[in-house]
Coordinates of C-alpha atoms in Angstrom, one line a residue:
M1 CA 17.2 -14.8 9.4
T2 CA 17.0 -17.9 11.6
P3 CA 18.9 -20.8 10.2
T4 CA 16.2 -23.5 9.4
T5 CA 15.4 -22.2 5.8
S6 CA 15.9 -24.4 2.8
P7 CA 15.5 -24.3 -1.0
T8 CA 11.8 -24.1 -2.1
P9 CA 10.1 -27.5 -2.1
S10 CA 7.1 -28.2 -4.2
A11 CA 3.8 -27.0 -2.8
Q12 CA 1.6 -29.4 -0.8
H13 CA -2.1 -28.7 -0.3
E14 CA -4.5 -30.0 2.3
S15 CA -8.2 -30.4 2.3
R16 CA -8.8 -30.4 6.1
P17 CA -11.0 -27.5 7.3
Q18 CA -9.2 -24.6 9.0
S19 CA -10.0 -23.8 12.6
V20 CA -10.3 -20.2 13.6
P21 CA -8.1 -19.5 16.7
D22 CA -8.8 -16.3 18.6
T23 CA -5.4 -14.7 18.7
L24 CA -2.8 -14.1 16.0
G25 CA -0.1 -16.2 17.8
A26 CA -2.5 -19.1 18.1
M27 CA -3.5 -18.7 14.5
V28 CA 0.0 -19.0 13.1
L29 CA 0.9 -22.0 15.4
D30 CA -2.3 -23.7 14.4
A31 CA -1.5 -23.2 10.7
A32 CA 2.0 -24.5 11.4
E33 CA 0.6 -27.7 12.8
R34 CA -1.9 -28.4 10.0
R35 CA 0.0 -27.1 6.9
H36 CA 3.0 -28.5 5.2
G37 CA 3.5 -26.2 2.2
V38 CA 5.6 -23.1 1.9
A39 CA 4.6 -20.2 4.1
L40 CA 7.4 -17.6 3.3
E41 CA 9.5 -17.4 0.2
Y42 CA 12.4 -15.0 -0.5
R43 CA 15.7 -14.7 -2.4
E44 CA 19.1 -15.1 -0.8
A45 CA 22.5 -15.1 -2.6
G46 CA 20.7 -15.7 -5.9
E47 CA 18.8 -18.7 -4.6
T48 CA 15.1 -19.0 -3.8
M49 CA 14.7 -19.9 -0.2
A50 CA 11.6 -21.0 1.7
I51 CA 10.2 -21.4 5.2
T52 CA 7.5 -24.1 5.3
Y53 CA 4.6 -23.9 7.7
P54 CA 6.2 -26.4 10.2
Q55 CA 9.4 -24.4 10.1
L56 CA 7.5 -21.2 10.6
G57 CA 6.0 -22.6 13.8
R58 CA 9.4 -23.7 15.1
E59 CA 11.0 -20.4 14.3
V60 CA 8.4 -18.1 15.8
T61 CA 8.2 -20.4 18.9
A62 CA 12.0 -20.1 19.3
I63 CA 11.8 -16.3 19.1
A64 CA 8.9 -16.2 21.6
R65 CA 10.7 -18.4 24.0
G66 CA 13.7 -16.1 23.8
L67 CA 11.6 -13.1 24.5
I68 CA 9.9 -14.8 27.5
A69 CA 13.3 -15.8 28.9
S70 CA 14.5 -12.2 28.6
G71 CA 11.6 -11.0 30.7
I72 CA 9.0 -9.9 28.2
Q73 CA 5.5 -10.2 29.7
A74 CA 2.1 -10.3 28.1
G75 CA 1.1 -6.8 27.0
D76 CA 4.7 -5.5 26.8
R77 CA 5.5 -3.5 23.7
A78 CA 7.9 -4.9 21.0
A79 CA 8.9 -2.6 18.1
I80 CA 10.0 -3.8 14.7
F81 CA 12.2 -1.3 12.8
A82 CA 13.0 -2.9 9.5
A83 CA 12.2 -3.2 5.8
T84 CA 9.7 -5.8 4.7
S85 CA 11.2 -9.2 4.7
A86 CA 10.6 -12.8 5.9
A87 CA 12.6 -11.9 9.0
W88 CA 10.1 -9.1 9.8
T89 CA 7.3 -11.6 9.7
L90 CA 9.2 -14.0 12.0
A91 CA 9.8 -11.2 14.5
D92 CA 6.2 -10.1 14.3
Y93 CA 4.7 -13.5 15.1
G94 CA 7.4 -14.4 17.5
A95 CA 6.5 -11.3 19.6
L96 CA 2.8 -12.1 19.3
C97 CA 3.4 -15.7 20.5
A98 CA 5.2 -14.2 23.5
G99 CA 2.1 -12.2 24.2
A100 CA 3.7 -8.9 23.3
V101 CA 2.0 -5.9 21.5
V102 CA 3.8 -5.1 18.3
A103 CA 4.5 -1.5 17.5
P104 CA 6.0 -1.2 14.0
V105 CA 8.3 1.6 12.8
Y106 CA 8.7 2.4 9.1
H107 CA 12.2 1.6 8.1
T108 CA 12.3 4.9 6.2
N109 CA 11.4 6.9 9.3
S110 CA 13.8 9.6 10.6
T111 CA 15.5 9.3 13.9
E112 CA 13.0 11.7 15.5
E113 CA 10.0 9.7 14.1
C114 CA 11.6 6.5 15.5
A115 CA 12.1 8.1 18.9
Y116 CA 8.5 9.2 19.0
V117 CA 7.1 5.7 18.4
L118 CA 9.5 4.0 20.7
S119 CA 8.9 6.5 23.5
H120 CA 5.1 7.0 23.1
S121 CA 4.4 3.2 22.9
G122 CA 6.7 2.4 25.8
T123 CA 8.6 -0.2 23.8
R124 CA 10.7 -2.6 25.9
V125 CA 12.4 -4.5 23.0
A126 CA 13.1 -3.4 19.5
F127 CA 13.9 -5.6 16.5
C128 CA 16.2 -3.7 14.0
G129 CA 16.7 -4.8 10.4
D130 CA 20.2 -3.6 9.9
A131 CA 23.0 -1.4 11.4
E132 CA 21.4 1.8 10.0
Q133 CA 18.2 1.2 12.0
A134 CA 20.2 0.1 15.0
A135 CA 22.2 3.3 14.9
K136 CA 19.0 5.4 14.9
V137 CA 17.7 3.5 17.9
S138 CA 21.0 3.8 19.7
S139 CA 21.1 7.6 19.2
V140 CA 17.7 8.1 20.9
R141 CA 17.9 5.3 23.5
E142 CA 18.2 7.7 26.4
R143 CA 14.9 9.3 25.3
C144 CA 13.2 5.9 25.5
P145 CA 13.3 4.9 29.2
A146 CA 11.3 1.7 28.7
L147 CA 13.6 0.3 26.0
E148 CA 15.8 -2.5 27.5
Q149 CA 16.9 -4.6 24.5
V150 CA 17.7 -4.3 20.8
I151 CA 17.7 -7.4 18.6
M152 CA 19.2 -7.5 15.1
L153 CA 17.3 -9.4 12.4
E154 CA 20.4 -9.3 10.2
G155 CA 24.0 -8.7 11.1
E156 CA 25.4 -7.2 14.3
A157 CA 25.5 -3.8 16.0
P158 CA 26.9 -2.3 19.2
G159 CA 24.6 -2.6 22.1
A160 CA 22.4 -5.2 20.4
I161 CA 22.1 -9.0 20.3
T162 CA 21.6 -11.2 17.3
L163 CA 18.4 -13.0 16.6
A164 CA 20.3 -16.3 17.1
A165 CA 21.4 -15.1 20.5
L166 CA 17.8 -14.3 21.5
C167 CA 16.6 -17.8 20.4
A168 CA 19.5 -19.3 22.4
L169 CA 18.2 -17.6 25.6
G170 CA 15.0 -19.6 25.3
T171 CA 16.5 -23.1 24.9
G172 CA 16.2 -23.8 28.6
M173 CA 12.5 -22.8 28.8
A174 CA 9.9 -25.4 29.5
D175 CA 8.1 -26.8 26.5
D176 CA 4.8 -25.3 27.5
A177 CA 6.2 -21.8 28.0
V178 CA 4.7 -20.4 24.8
P179 CA 1.2 -22.2 25.1
E180 CA 1.0 -20.9 28.7
R181 CA 1.8 -17.4 27.6
L182 CA -0.7 -17.5 24.8
A183 CA -3.3 -18.6 27.3
E184 CA -2.8 -15.2 29.0
V185 CA -3.8 -13.4 25.8
G186 CA -7.5 -13.1 24.7
P187 CA -9.1 -11.9 21.4
D188 CA -10.0 -8.5 22.9
D189 CA -6.4 -7.8 24.0
L190 CA -4.2 -5.5 22.0
A191 CA -2.2 -7.1 19.2
T192 CA -0.6 -4.1 17.7
L193 CA -0.2 -0.3 17.9
V194 CA -0.2 1.0 14.3
Y195 CA 1.0 4.6 14.1
T196 CA -0.8 6.7 11.5
S197 CA 1.3 8.5 8.9
G198 CA 0.8 11.9 10.5
T199 CA -0.3 14.0 7.6
T200 CA -1.7 16.7 9.9
G201 CA 0.4 16.3 13.0
P202 CA 2.2 13.8 15.3
P203 CA 1.4 10.1 14.5
K204 CA -1.4 8.6 16.5
G205 CA -1.2 5.0 17.7
C206 CA -4.2 3.0 16.6
M207 CA -5.0 0.3 19.1
L208 CA -6.0 -2.9 17.2
T209 CA -6.9 -6.1 18.9
H210 CA -6.4 -9.7 17.9
A211 CA -10.1 -10.0 17.2
N212 CA -9.9 -6.9 15.0
L213 CA -7.2 -8.3 12.8
L214 CA -8.5 -11.9 12.7
E215 CA -12.0 -10.7 11.7
T216 CA -10.4 -8.5 8.9
A217 CA -8.4 -11.5 7.6
R218 CA -11.6 -13.5 7.6
M219 CA -13.4 -10.8 5.6
Y220 CA -10.6 -10.9 2.9
V221 CA -10.4 -14.7 2.8
D222 CA -14.1 -15.0 2.3
G223 CA -14.4 -12.0 0.0
L224 CA -11.6 -13.1 -2.3
G225 CA -11.6 -16.8 -2.0
I226 CA -8.0 -17.1 -1.0
D227 CA -6.7 -20.6 -0.3
E228 CA -3.5 -22.6 0.0
T229 CA -2.9 -22.6 -3.8
H230 CA -2.3 -18.9 -3.9
T231 CA 0.9 -16.8 -3.7
L232 CA 1.0 -13.1 -2.7
Y233 CA 4.0 -10.9 -3.7
Q234 CA 4.8 -8.7 -0.7
F235 CA 6.7 -5.5 -1.0
L236 CA 4.5 -3.1 0.9
P237 CA 5.9 -1.8 4.2
L238 CA 4.8 -4.2 7.0
A239 CA 4.7 -1.2 9.3
H240 CA 1.5 -0.3 7.4
V241 CA -1.7 -2.1 8.5
M242 CA -2.6 -2.9 4.9
A243 CA 0.5 -5.1 4.6
R244 CA 0.0 -6.7 8.0
V245 CA -3.6 -7.6 7.1
A246 CA -2.4 -9.1 3.8
Q247 CA 0.1 -11.2 5.7
A248 CA -2.4 -12.4 8.3
T249 CA -4.9 -13.2 5.5
V250 CA -2.4 -15.3 3.6
L251 CA -1.2 -17.2 6.7
R252 CA -4.8 -17.8 7.8
A253 CA -5.6 -19.3 4.4
G254 CA -2.4 -21.4 4.3
A255 CA -1.1 -19.7 1.2
R256 CA 2.4 -18.4 0.4
I257 CA 4.0 -15.0 0.8
S258 CA 6.8 -14.2 -1.7
F259 CA 8.9 -11.4 -0.4
W260 CA 10.6 -8.7 -2.6
S261 CA 14.4 -8.5 -2.7
G262 CA 14.3 -5.0 -1.1
D263 CA 15.2 -3.2 -4.3
A264 CA 12.4 -0.9 -5.3
T265 CA 13.7 -0.7 -8.9
R266 CA 13.1 -4.4 -9.4
I267 CA 9.5 -4.7 -8.3
V268 CA 8.2 -5.0 -11.8
D269 CA 10.9 -7.4 -12.8
E270 CA 10.3 -9.6 -9.8
L271 CA 6.6 -9.7 -10.5
S272 CA 7.4 -11.4 -13.8
E273 CA 10.0 -13.7 -12.1
R274 CA 7.9 -14.7 -9.1
A275 CA 4.5 -15.1 -11.0
P276 CA 2.3 -14.5 -8.0
T277 CA -1.5 -15.1 -8.0
H278 CA -2.2 -12.0 -5.9
F279 CA -0.5 -8.6 -5.9
P280 CA -1.4 -5.8 -3.5
A281 CA 0.1 -2.4 -4.2
V282 CA -0.4 1.4 -4.0
P283 CA -1.6 3.3 -7.0
R284 CA 1.8 4.7 -7.9
V285 CA 3.1 1.2 -8.9
Y286 CA 0.3 0.7 -11.4
E287 CA 0.6 4.3 -12.6
K288 CA 4.3 3.7 -13.4
I289 CA 3.6 0.5 -15.3
Y290 CA 0.8 2.3 -17.2
G291 CA 3.0 5.3 -17.9
A292 CA 5.7 3.1 -19.2
V293 CA 3.3 1.2 -21.5
L294 CA 1.9 4.4 -22.9
G295 CA 5.4 5.8 -23.4
T296 CA 6.5 2.8 -25.4
I297 CA 3.3 3.1 -27.6
E298 CA 3.6 6.8 -28.1
D299 CA 7.2 6.3 -29.2
G300 CA 6.2 3.7 -31.8
S301 CA 5.0 4.1 -35.4
R302 CA 1.5 5.2 -36.3
P303 CA 0.5 1.6 -37.3
Q304 CA 1.8 0.3 -33.9
R305 CA -0.2 2.9 -32.1
A306 CA -3.3 2.0 -34.1
L307 CA -2.8 -1.7 -33.4
F308 CA -2.5 -1.0 -29.7
H309 CA -5.6 1.1 -29.4
W310 CA -7.6 -1.5 -31.5
A311 CA -6.4 -4.3 -29.3
V312 CA -7.3 -2.5 -26.0
A313 CA -10.8 -1.8 -27.4
Q314 CA -11.2 -5.4 -28.3
G315 CA -10.2 -6.4 -24.8
A316 CA -12.6 -4.0 -23.2
Q317 CA -15.5 -5.3 -25.3
A318 CA -14.6 -8.9 -24.5
R319 CA -14.5 -8.2 -20.8
S320 CA -17.8 -6.4 -21.0
R321 CA -19.4 -9.3 -22.8
S322 CA -18.0 -11.8 -20.3
R323 CA -19.4 -9.9 -17.3
A324 CA -22.8 -9.7 -19.1
G325 CA -22.8 -13.5 -19.7
Q326 CA -22.8 -13.0 -23.4
T327 CA -21.3 -15.5 -25.9
P328 CA -19.1 -13.8 -28.5
S329 CA -19.7 -14.4 -32.2
A330 CA -17.1 -16.2 -34.2
L331 CA -15.8 -12.9 -35.6
Q332 CA -15.6 -11.3 -32.1
A333 CA -13.8 -14.4 -30.7
L334 CA -11.3 -14.2 -33.6
Q335 CA -10.7 -10.5 -33.1
Y336 CA -10.1 -10.9 -29.4
H337 CA -7.7 -13.8 -30.0
L338 CA -5.6 -11.7 -32.4
A339 CA -5.7 -8.7 -30.0
D340 CA -4.6 -10.9 -27.1
R341 CA -1.8 -12.6 -28.9
L342 CA -0.4 -9.4 -30.5
V343 CA -0.8 -6.9 -27.6
L344 CA -2.7 -7.8 -24.5
A345 CA -0.8 -10.9 -23.5
K346 CA 2.5 -8.9 -23.6
I347 CA 1.1 -6.4 -21.1
R348 CA -0.2 -9.2 -18.8
S349 CA 3.3 -10.8 -18.9
V350 CA 4.6 -7.8 -16.9
F351 CA 2.7 -9.3 -13.9
G352 CA 3.8 -12.8 -14.4
G353 CA 1.9 -15.7 -15.9
A354 CA -0.2 -16.7 -12.9
L355 CA -1.8 -13.4 -11.7
Q356 CA -5.5 -13.9 -10.8
L357 CA -6.1 -10.4 -9.3
A358 CA -4.3 -7.3 -8.1
L359 CA -5.4 -5.1 -5.3
V360 CA -5.0 -1.3 -4.9
G361 CA -5.7 1.0 -2.0
A362 CA -4.3 3.7 0.3
A363 CA -4.9 6.5 -2.2
A364 CA -7.1 7.5 -5.1
V365 CA -6.6 5.7 -8.5
A366 CA -8.0 6.8 -11.8
P367 CA -10.9 4.6 -13.2
E368 CA -9.3 4.9 -16.7
L369 CA -6.2 3.1 -15.4
L370 CA -8.3 0.3 -13.9
E371 CA -10.3 0.0 -17.1
F372 CA -7.1 -0.2 -19.2
F373 CA -5.6 -3.0 -17.3
D374 CA -8.9 -4.9 -17.1
A375 CA -9.1 -4.7 -20.9
C376 CA -5.6 -6.3 -21.0
G377 CA -6.8 -9.1 -18.7
V378 CA -5.4 -7.8 -15.4
L379 CA -8.2 -7.2 -12.9
I380 CA -7.2 -4.6 -10.3
L381 CA -9.6 -4.5 -7.5
E382 CA -9.9 -1.2 -5.6
G383 CA -10.8 -1.2 -2.0
Y384 CA -11.0 1.2 0.9
G385 CA -10.1 1.3 4.5
L386 CA -8.1 3.1 7.2
S387 CA -5.6 2.2 9.8
E388 CA -8.5 2.6 12.3
S389 CA -10.4 -0.1 10.4
C390 CA -7.5 -2.5 9.9
S391 CA -7.3 -1.2 6.3
A392 CA -10.7 -2.8 5.5
A393 CA -14.2 -1.5 4.9
T394 CA -15.1 -2.0 1.2
L395 CA -13.8 -4.0 -1.7
N396 CA -14.6 -4.7 -5.3
T397 CA -14.5 -8.5 -5.9
P398 CA -14.1 -10.5 -9.1
R399 CA -17.8 -11.3 -9.0
D400 CA -18.9 -7.8 -8.2
V401 CA -16.8 -4.9 -9.6
R402 CA -17.5 -1.3 -10.6
F403 CA -14.6 0.8 -11.7
G404 CA -14.7 4.3 -10.1
S405 CA -16.0 2.9 -6.9
V406 CA -14.2 1.3 -3.9
G407 CA -16.6 -1.6 -4.0
K408 CA -19.3 -2.8 -1.6
P409 CA -18.9 -3.1 2.2
L410 CA -17.0 -6.3 3.3
P411 CA -19.1 -8.8 5.2
G412 CA -19.7 -7.5 8.7
T413 CA -19.0 -3.9 7.8
E414 CA -21.6 -1.2 7.9
V415 CA -21.3 2.0 5.9
S416 CA -23.3 5.2 6.3
V417 CA -23.1 8.8 5.0
A418 CA -23.4 11.7 7.5
A419 CA -25.4 14.8 6.6
D420 CA -22.3 16.6 5.6
G421 CA -21.2 13.8 3.2
E422 CA -18.7 12.2 5.6
L423 CA -18.4 8.4 5.4
L424 CA -19.1 6.5 8.6
L425 CA -18.0 2.9 9.3
R426 CA -19.0 0.4 11.9
G427 CA -18.0 -3.3 12.4
P428 CA -15.9 -5.8 14.4
H429 CA -12.7 -4.7 12.7
L430 CA -12.7 -1.1 14.1
F431 CA -9.9 0.0 16.4
Q432 CA -10.3 0.5 20.1
G433 CA -9.1 4.1 20.0
Y434 CA -5.9 6.0 19.9
Y435 CA -3.3 5.1 22.5
R436 CA -2.9 7.7 25.2
D437 CA -5.2 10.1 23.4
P438 CA -8.8 9.9 24.7
E439 CA -9.7 13.3 23.1
A440 CA -8.8 12.2 19.6
T441 CA -10.5 8.9 20.2
A442 CA -13.8 10.7 21.2
Q443 CA -13.5 12.8 18.0
A444 CA -13.1 9.7 15.8
L445 CA -15.6 7.3 17.4
S446 CA -19.2 8.1 18.2
P447 CA -20.9 6.7 21.3
D448 CA -22.8 4.2 19.2
G449 CA -19.7 2.8 17.6
W450 CA -19.5 4.7 14.2
L451 CA -16.0 5.7 13.0
R452 CA -15.8 9.2 11.5
T453 CA -13.5 8.5 8.6
G454 CA -12.8 12.1 7.5
D455 CA -13.5 11.0 3.9
L456 CA -16.3 12.3 1.8
G457 CA -18.3 9.8 -0.3
S458 CA -21.6 8.3 -1.3
V459 CA -23.3 4.9 -1.5
S460 CA -25.2 3.9 -4.6
A461 CA -28.6 2.3 -4.5
D462 CA -27.0 -1.1 -5.2
G463 CA -24.4 -0.7 -2.4
F464 CA -21.2 0.5 -4.2
V465 CA -19.3 3.1 -2.2
A466 CA -17.5 6.0 -3.9
I467 CA -14.9 8.3 -2.3
T468 CA -15.0 11.9 -3.4
G469 CA -12.2 13.4 -1.3
R470 CA -11.0 14.3 2.2
K471 CA -12.9 16.8 4.3
K472 CA -9.7 18.5 5.4
D473 CA -8.4 18.6 1.8
L474 CA -11.4 20.5 0.3
I475 CA -10.3 23.5 -1.8
I476 CA -12.8 26.4 -1.7
T477 CA -12.2 28.8 -4.6
S478 CA -12.9 32.5 -4.4
S479 CA -16.2 31.9 -6.2
G480 CA -17.2 29.5 -3.3
K481 CA -16.9 26.3 -5.3
N482 CA -15.9 23.2 -3.3
I483 CA -13.3 21.1 -5.0
T484 CA -11.6 17.8 -3.9
P485 CA -8.1 17.8 -5.3
V486 CA -7.2 14.1 -4.9
N487 CA -9.0 12.9 -8.0
I488 CA -7.4 15.6 -10.1
E489 CA -4.0 14.7 -8.7
S490 CA -4.6 11.1 -9.4
A491 CA -5.5 11.8 -13.1
L492 CA -2.3 13.9 -13.4
R493 CA -0.1 11.1 -12.0
E494 CA -1.6 8.7 -14.5
T495 CA 0.0 10.6 -17.3
R496 CA 3.3 9.7 -18.9
Y497 CA 5.7 12.3 -17.5
I498 CA 4.2 13.3 -14.1
T499 CA 5.0 11.3 -11.0
E500 CA 3.5 13.6 -8.4
A501 CA 1.0 16.5 -8.4
V502 CA -0.2 18.8 -5.7
V503 CA -3.2 21.0 -6.6
Y504 CA -3.7 24.4 -4.9
G505 CA -6.3 27.1 -5.1
D506 CA -8.0 27.8 -1.8
G507 CA -9.5 31.3 -2.0
R508 CA -8.2 31.7 -5.5
P509 CA -10.1 32.1 -8.8
Y510 CA -8.7 29.0 -10.4
L511 CA -6.5 26.0 -9.7
V512 CA -2.8 25.6 -10.1
A513 CA -0.4 22.7 -9.4
I514 CA 3.2 21.9 -8.8
L515 CA 4.4 18.8 -10.6
T516 CA 7.4 16.4 -10.4
L517 CA 8.8 14.4 -13.3
D518 CA 8.9 10.7 -13.7
R519 CA 12.7 10.0 -13.8
D520 CA 12.4 7.0 -16.2
Q521 CA 10.2 8.8 -18.8
A522 CA 12.1 12.1 -18.4
A523 CA 15.3 10.3 -19.3
G524 CA 13.9 9.2 -22.6
L525 CA 12.5 12.7 -23.2
A526 CA 15.9 14.2 -22.5
G527 CA 17.5 11.9 -25.0
R528 CA 15.0 12.8 -27.7
L529 CA 15.3 16.6 -27.1
G530 CA 19.1 16.5 -26.7
I531 CA 19.2 18.1 -23.3
P532 CA 21.1 17.0 -20.1
N533 CA 19.3 14.2 -18.2
D534 CA 19.0 16.0 -14.9
L535 CA 15.9 17.2 -13.2
T536 CA 17.1 20.9 -13.1
S537 CA 17.7 21.0 -16.8
L538 CA 14.5 19.2 -17.6
A539 CA 12.3 21.4 -15.3
R540 CA 13.6 24.6 -16.9
D541 CA 13.5 23.6 -20.5
P542 CA 10.5 25.1 -22.4
R543 CA 10.3 22.0 -24.7
V544 CA 9.8 19.8 -21.6
R545 CA 7.2 22.1 -20.3
A546 CA 5.4 22.0 -23.7
E547 CA 5.3 18.2 -23.5
V548 CA 3.9 18.3 -19.9
Q549 CA 1.4 20.9 -21.0
L550 CA 0.0 18.5 -23.5
E551 CA -0.5 15.9 -20.7
V552 CA -2.2 18.5 -18.4
D553 CA -4.4 19.6 -21.3
A554 CA -5.5 16.0 -21.9
V555 CA -6.5 15.7 -18.2
N556 CA -8.3 19.1 -18.3
Q557 CA -10.5 17.8 -21.1
R558 CA -11.9 15.2 -18.6
L559 CA -12.6 17.8 -15.9
A560 CA -15.2 20.4 -15.2
R561 CA -14.0 23.9 -16.0
I562 CA -13.7 24.9 -12.4
E563 CA -11.5 21.7 -11.7
Q564 CA -9.1 22.4 -14.6
I565 CA -5.4 23.2 -13.9
K566 CA -4.8 26.7 -15.5
R567 CA -1.1 27.0 -14.7
F568 CA 1.6 24.8 -13.2
A569 CA 5.3 24.7 -12.1
I570 CA 7.7 21.8 -12.5
L571 CA 9.9 21.1 -9.6
D572 CA 13.6 20.3 -10.2
H573 CA 13.5 17.6 -7.5
D574 CA 11.2 14.9 -6.1
L575 CA 9.0 15.2 -3.1
T576 CA 10.4 13.0 -0.4
Q577 CA 9.7 11.7 3.1
T578 CA 13.0 12.9 4.4
S579 CA 12.2 16.5 3.4
G580 CA 8.8 16.2 5.3
E581 CA 6.7 16.3 2.1
L582 CA 5.6 12.7 2.0
T583 CA 4.4 10.2 4.6
P584 CA 6.1 6.8 4.9
T585 CA 3.3 5.4 2.7
M586 CA 4.1 8.1 0.0
K587 CA 1.0 10.3 0.7
V588 CA 1.5 14.0 0.2
K589 CA 1.6 16.0 3.4
R590 CA -0.6 18.7 1.9
A591 CA -0.3 21.3 4.6
A592 CA 3.5 20.9 4.7
V593 CA 3.8 21.2 1.0
Y594 CA 1.5 24.2 0.9
E595 CA 3.6 25.9 3.5
K596 CA 7.0 25.0 2.0
Y597 CA 6.1 26.1 -1.5
A598 CA 3.9 29.1 -0.6
E599 CA 6.1 31.5 -2.5
L600 CA 6.1 29.2 -5.6
F601 CA 2.3 28.9 -5.6
A602 CA 2.1 32.7 -5.3
S603 CA 4.5 33.2 -8.2
I604 CA 2.4 30.9 -10.4
Y605 CA -0.6 33.2 -9.9
A606 CA 1.6 36.3 -10.3
E607 CA 2.9 35.0 -13.6
G608 CA -0.7 34.4 -14.7
E609 CA -1.7 38.0 -13.9
R610 CA 1.2 39.3 -15.9
S611 CA 0.5 37.2 -19.0

């Protein structure tokens, strides 16, 4: 981290109208001139630290000057290989202010994945978060001929310079070096190359311009009413476009980003401590919180369970009345007050006392989960987008929400449905194509500007969009029924004990699944059953299987007969990115899982035939 941070000051808000610069670098420097509140907040050595907007401007300018002094030209590639942090944001906007095109690398990526992005993008300078990332870069440096310099965001490493040393290089630059460089960059120039997760092959580099990202930020600011009074808790990987757009949206609005500590086990605790107003996350975070709540209730007494279900019902009725503009009766108001004080407020406290709304995207989420949290007073808004659309297309809003949908098109976005049910998108936020891959670009973008999303969906008469699955993920059973597995898998993950589910059944008479156990909930189950708390023992114990069967049965009751899971196997390990089963954004690589566990899937069916 650069050295001008200080303990968090009190927020200062401004009423001056915000201009709309046409590049991301110009946007952040403009915000730095006009804002005086906190831009970035993080924890260091047990103390809350902050970078104000003026400090943000000085620090990204120092990084930009250092890059310019080291020979970086407008359009050169700068990679960032680090975990999400305030330093990541400084490097991002420092590179953008130097006119560079940022090519992020997931900090969890393997050495080979890192080499692919650095080589394919033609990266000249790479920012590394720590010695582990620097070692990966060092091991593949000979395969990345364009790479000239490695810069450490924290600490030191052989063959790399520190961030402070980079900034020192720029101290002799003319005062107008950065403005002159920004003048060379236009809104239609590339701002970033975002590499897709690669669920079906090598990652593809989505070419996103400054105009793409700024237009998307405008959509979110306008759609959600974000302003300088808001704070967003950021833990999502900044290598993913969803997190980058959230970052740009907050800085455009003059709001605050509160960064996680880097410890995934403390995300829920930090939510309570930081008390953000906005919280974007992937479904798995909400599923874990939901599962933990249900687990606590199921372990309680019968009166406690009855009170919980009564309170949630009261909350759901109160939210429904509120949206319909109805005034509750005295009795209804009293019932809701009791429900809130005894149960609902305790669940809300998990998210901190200031949460106004939460956002969810990147994967399917069960409507029942959203309805539960809404009843408790936590509005989780589901949206939809792809890397190719800057992670933006549709969004539920506080004023217009329908659970089970991904909301209405954002302002400026067009949504259409092709004859085969594929969703098509068009708008100013769509990417320019895949870097160095004209064939894939032609397959994705039609001549008249429509993006073929690969997702199946529908649009209601009043404009709400629903996603029903991925075209490439369709399961066609032996009876010819088309089934989209993602919603089934989402429902299974929503349960208490299941953390991941992969449904299988192409060409088969019925569906089966492989499941993984939630470690936290499984630990409690092991204690109650008196068995060792390790995944191998748990996966093999028939009593554990019986508990999981109850969860699968409950999900099956909500599904059509052809969609029900007839048999399943419990893995004695988690699916992981390092084993090639998950993408960096924790999506299942379905083809890879099907291939790796082909014998296990076959054995599930063979066991069914014997029974």
